[in-house]
Tab-separated table of C-alpha atoms in Angstrom:
chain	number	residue	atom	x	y	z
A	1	UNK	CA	206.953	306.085	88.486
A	2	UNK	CA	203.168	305.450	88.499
A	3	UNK	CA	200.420	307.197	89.531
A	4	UNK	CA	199.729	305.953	92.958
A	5	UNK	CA	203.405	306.850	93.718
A	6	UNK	CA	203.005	310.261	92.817
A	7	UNK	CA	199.713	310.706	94.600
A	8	UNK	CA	201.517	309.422	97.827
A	9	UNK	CA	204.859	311.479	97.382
A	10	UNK	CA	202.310	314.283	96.545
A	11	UNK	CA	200.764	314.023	100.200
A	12	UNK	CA	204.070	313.657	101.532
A	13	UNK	CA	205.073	317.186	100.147
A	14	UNK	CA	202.040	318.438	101.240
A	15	UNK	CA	201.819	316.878	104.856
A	16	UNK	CA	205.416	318.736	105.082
A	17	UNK	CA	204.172	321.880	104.492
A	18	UNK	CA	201.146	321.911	106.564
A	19	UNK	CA	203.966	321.127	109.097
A	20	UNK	CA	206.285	324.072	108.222
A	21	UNK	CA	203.265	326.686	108.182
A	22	UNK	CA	201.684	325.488	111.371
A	23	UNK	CA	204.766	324.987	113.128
A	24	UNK	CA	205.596	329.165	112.080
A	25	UNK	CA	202.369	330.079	112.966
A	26	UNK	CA	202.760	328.706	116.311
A	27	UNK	CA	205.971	329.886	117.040
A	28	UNK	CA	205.491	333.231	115.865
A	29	UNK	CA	202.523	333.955	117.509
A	30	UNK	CA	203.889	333.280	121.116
A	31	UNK	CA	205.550	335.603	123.435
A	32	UNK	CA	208.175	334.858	125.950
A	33	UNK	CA	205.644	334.059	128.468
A	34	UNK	CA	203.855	331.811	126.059
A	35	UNK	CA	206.934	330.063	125.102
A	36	UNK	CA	207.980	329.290	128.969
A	37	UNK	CA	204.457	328.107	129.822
A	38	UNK	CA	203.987	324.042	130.671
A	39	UNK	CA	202.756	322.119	127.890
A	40	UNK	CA	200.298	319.098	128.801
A	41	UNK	CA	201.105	315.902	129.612
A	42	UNK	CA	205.026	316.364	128.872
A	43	UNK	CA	207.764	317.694	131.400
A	44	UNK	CA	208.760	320.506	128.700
A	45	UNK	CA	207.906	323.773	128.031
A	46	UNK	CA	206.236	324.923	125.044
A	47	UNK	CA	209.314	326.122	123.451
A	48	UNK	CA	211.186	323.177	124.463
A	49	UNK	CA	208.537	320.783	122.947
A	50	UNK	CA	208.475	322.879	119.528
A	51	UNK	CA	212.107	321.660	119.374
A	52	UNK	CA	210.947	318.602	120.320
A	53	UNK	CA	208.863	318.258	117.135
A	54	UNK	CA	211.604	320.482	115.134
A	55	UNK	CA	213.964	317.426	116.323
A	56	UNK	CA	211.891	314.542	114.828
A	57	UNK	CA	212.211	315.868	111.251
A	58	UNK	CA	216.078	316.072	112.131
A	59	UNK	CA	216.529	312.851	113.433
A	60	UNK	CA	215.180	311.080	109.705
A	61	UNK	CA	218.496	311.830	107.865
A	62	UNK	CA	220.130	309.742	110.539
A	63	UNK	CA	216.999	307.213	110.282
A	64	UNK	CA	217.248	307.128	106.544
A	65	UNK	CA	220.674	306.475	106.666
A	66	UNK	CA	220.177	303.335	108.899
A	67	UNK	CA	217.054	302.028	107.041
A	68	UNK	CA	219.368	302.204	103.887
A	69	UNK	CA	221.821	299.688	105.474
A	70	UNK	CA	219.398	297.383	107.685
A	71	UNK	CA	217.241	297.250	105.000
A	72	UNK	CA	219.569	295.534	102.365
A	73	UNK	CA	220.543	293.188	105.105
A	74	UNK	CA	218.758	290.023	106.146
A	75	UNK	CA	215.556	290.897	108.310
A	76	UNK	CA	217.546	289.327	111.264
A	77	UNK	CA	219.988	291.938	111.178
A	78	UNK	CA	217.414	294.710	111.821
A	79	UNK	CA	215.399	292.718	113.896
A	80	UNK	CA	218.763	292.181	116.614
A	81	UNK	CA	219.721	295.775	115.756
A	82	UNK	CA	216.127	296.604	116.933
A	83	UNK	CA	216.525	294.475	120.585
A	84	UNK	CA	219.196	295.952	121.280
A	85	UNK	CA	218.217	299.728	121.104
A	86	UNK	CA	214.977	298.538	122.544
A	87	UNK	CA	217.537	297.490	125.392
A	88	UNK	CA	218.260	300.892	125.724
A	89	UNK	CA	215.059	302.852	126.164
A	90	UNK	CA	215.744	304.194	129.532
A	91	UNK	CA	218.920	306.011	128.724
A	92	UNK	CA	217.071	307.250	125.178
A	93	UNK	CA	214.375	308.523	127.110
A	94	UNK	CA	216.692	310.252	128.989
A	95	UNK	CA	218.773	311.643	126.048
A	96	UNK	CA	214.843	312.452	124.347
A	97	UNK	CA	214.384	314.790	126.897
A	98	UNK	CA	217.823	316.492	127.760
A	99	UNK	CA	218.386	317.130	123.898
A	100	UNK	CA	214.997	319.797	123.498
A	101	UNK	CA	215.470	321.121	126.871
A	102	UNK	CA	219.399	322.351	126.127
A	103	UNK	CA	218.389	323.045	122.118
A	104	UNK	CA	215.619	325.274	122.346
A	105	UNK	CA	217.943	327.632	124.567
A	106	UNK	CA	220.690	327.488	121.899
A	107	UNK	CA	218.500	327.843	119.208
A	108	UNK	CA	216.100	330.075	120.467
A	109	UNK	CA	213.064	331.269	118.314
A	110	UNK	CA	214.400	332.800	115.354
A	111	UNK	CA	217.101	330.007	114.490
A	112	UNK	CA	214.666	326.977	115.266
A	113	UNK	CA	212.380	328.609	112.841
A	114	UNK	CA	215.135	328.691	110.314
A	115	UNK	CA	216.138	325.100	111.056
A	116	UNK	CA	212.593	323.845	110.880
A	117	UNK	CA	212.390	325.259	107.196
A	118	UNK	CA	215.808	323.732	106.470
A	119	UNK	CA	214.897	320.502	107.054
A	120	UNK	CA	211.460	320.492	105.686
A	121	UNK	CA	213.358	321.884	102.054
A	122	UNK	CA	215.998	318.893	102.483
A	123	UNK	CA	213.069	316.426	102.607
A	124	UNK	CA	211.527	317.536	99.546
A	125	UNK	CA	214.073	317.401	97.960
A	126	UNK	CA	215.503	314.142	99.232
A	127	UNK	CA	212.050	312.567	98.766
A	128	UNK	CA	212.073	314.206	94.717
A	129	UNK	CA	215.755	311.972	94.537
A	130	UNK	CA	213.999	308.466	95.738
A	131	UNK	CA	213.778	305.796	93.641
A	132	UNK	CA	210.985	303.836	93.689
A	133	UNK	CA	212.697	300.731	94.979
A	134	UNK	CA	214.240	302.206	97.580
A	135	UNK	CA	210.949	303.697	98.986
A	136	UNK	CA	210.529	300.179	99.476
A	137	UNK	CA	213.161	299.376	101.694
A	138	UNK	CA	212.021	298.208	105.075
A	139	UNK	CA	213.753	297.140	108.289
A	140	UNK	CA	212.745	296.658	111.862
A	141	UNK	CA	212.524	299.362	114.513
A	142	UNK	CA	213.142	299.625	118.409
A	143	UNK	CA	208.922	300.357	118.928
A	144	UNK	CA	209.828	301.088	122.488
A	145	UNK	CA	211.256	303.949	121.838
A	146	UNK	CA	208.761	305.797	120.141
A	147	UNK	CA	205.093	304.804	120.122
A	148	UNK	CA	204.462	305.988	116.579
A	149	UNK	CA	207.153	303.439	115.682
A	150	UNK	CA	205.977	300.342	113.847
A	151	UNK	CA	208.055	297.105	114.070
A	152	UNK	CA	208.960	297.102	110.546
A	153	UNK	CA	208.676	300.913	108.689
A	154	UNK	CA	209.861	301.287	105.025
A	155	UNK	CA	211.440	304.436	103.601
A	156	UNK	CA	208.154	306.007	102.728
A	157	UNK	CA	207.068	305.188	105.915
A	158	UNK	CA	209.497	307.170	107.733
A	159	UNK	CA	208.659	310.460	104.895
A	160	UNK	CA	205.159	310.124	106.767
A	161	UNK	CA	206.621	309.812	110.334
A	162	UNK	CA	207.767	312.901	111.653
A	163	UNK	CA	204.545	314.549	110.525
A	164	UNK	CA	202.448	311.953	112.885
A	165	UNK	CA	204.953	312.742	115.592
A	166	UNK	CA	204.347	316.654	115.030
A	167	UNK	CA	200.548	316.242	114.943
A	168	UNK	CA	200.755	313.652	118.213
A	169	UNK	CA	203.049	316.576	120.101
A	170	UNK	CA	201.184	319.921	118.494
A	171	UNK	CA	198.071	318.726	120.944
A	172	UNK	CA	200.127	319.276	123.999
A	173	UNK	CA	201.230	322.654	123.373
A	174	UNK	CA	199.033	325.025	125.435
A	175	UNK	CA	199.986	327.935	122.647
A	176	UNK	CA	197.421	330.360	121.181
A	177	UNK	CA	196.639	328.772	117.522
A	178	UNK	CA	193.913	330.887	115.671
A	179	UNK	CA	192.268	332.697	118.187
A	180	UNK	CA	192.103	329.309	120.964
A	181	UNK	CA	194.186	327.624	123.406
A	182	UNK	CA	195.681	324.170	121.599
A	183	UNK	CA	194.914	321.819	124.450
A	184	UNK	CA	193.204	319.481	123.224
A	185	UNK	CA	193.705	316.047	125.322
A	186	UNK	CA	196.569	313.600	123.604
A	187	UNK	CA	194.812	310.365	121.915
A	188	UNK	CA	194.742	307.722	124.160
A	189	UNK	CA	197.313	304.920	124.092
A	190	UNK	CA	200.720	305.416	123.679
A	191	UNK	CA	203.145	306.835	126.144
A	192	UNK	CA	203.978	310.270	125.163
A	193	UNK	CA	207.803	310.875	124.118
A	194	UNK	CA	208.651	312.721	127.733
């Protein structure tokens, strides 16, 4: 492994972490009422769009998996692979939203805390196991279906993706962080993911 390598998997580990603790802090400072509150430009509520950002660090194992298939293949593979889910961005977008709305009342507070640092440990840990060739691997994605999606992302890129998607959602909460209301206005641009 050489240096620049470790530098990046270095601010990888640490971009996770920043996650994890602001992702706690939020949660644990808000009450009920705080929780149930709108967020801003989004149809959830705060709690709903914490699992919303809990969700995107889930949804990598599946991501990795694919990447690690499409990305031995011919680019044409991953680029008709990448069509056809772009096909299917309405019924995604209505999956994207149903999925936080019915998980944050399953999970509730305590268990999506628990889950968030679950998945946060598996990704250091999976991230320890790469090899550098395989942070490498590349392979188109649908770009429709989430605007922090490039068309072609490599393994490393998708270590560095659910922490842009975190920061991209934590500005729509309308949660207490530090003392002040987080409602800062979302970058302009891309749609948001509901």
């Amino acid at each position: 492994m050489d240096d620049a390598a470790a530098v990046d998997r270095r601010a990888v580990h640490e971009e996770l972490e920043r996650a994890r603790t602001t992702f706690h802090r939020l949660l644990d400072s808000a009450g009920d009422t705080d929780l149930r509150r709108g967020t801003e430009g989004t149809r959830w509520t705060n709690e709903q769009l914490l699992f919303h950002m809990l969700f995107g660090y889930v949804l990598i194992r599946p991501l990795l998996a694919l990447l690690r298939v499409f990305g031995r293949l011919p680019p044409g593979a991953g680029r008709a692979f990448a069509r056809v889910l772009n096909a299917g961005t309405g019924p995604f977008d209505v999956i994207n939203y149903l999925v936080p709305v019915g998980g944050a009342r399953v999970l509730g507070r305590s268990r999506t805390g628990t889950a968030f640092d679950r998945v946060i440990a598996w990704l250091h840990r999976r991230l320890d196991a790469e090899r550098e060739a395989d942070l490498r691997l590349a392979m188109h994605y649908p770009t429709r279906w989430d605007p922090l999606f490039q068309d072609v992302m490599t393994v490393a890129d998708l270590y560095r993706y659910p922490v842009r998607h975190f920061d991209f959602h934590r500005r729509q909460l309308t949660l207490a962080d530090d003392g002040r209301r987080v409602r800062d206005p979302a970058p302009a641009g891309p749609r948001p993911c509901a």
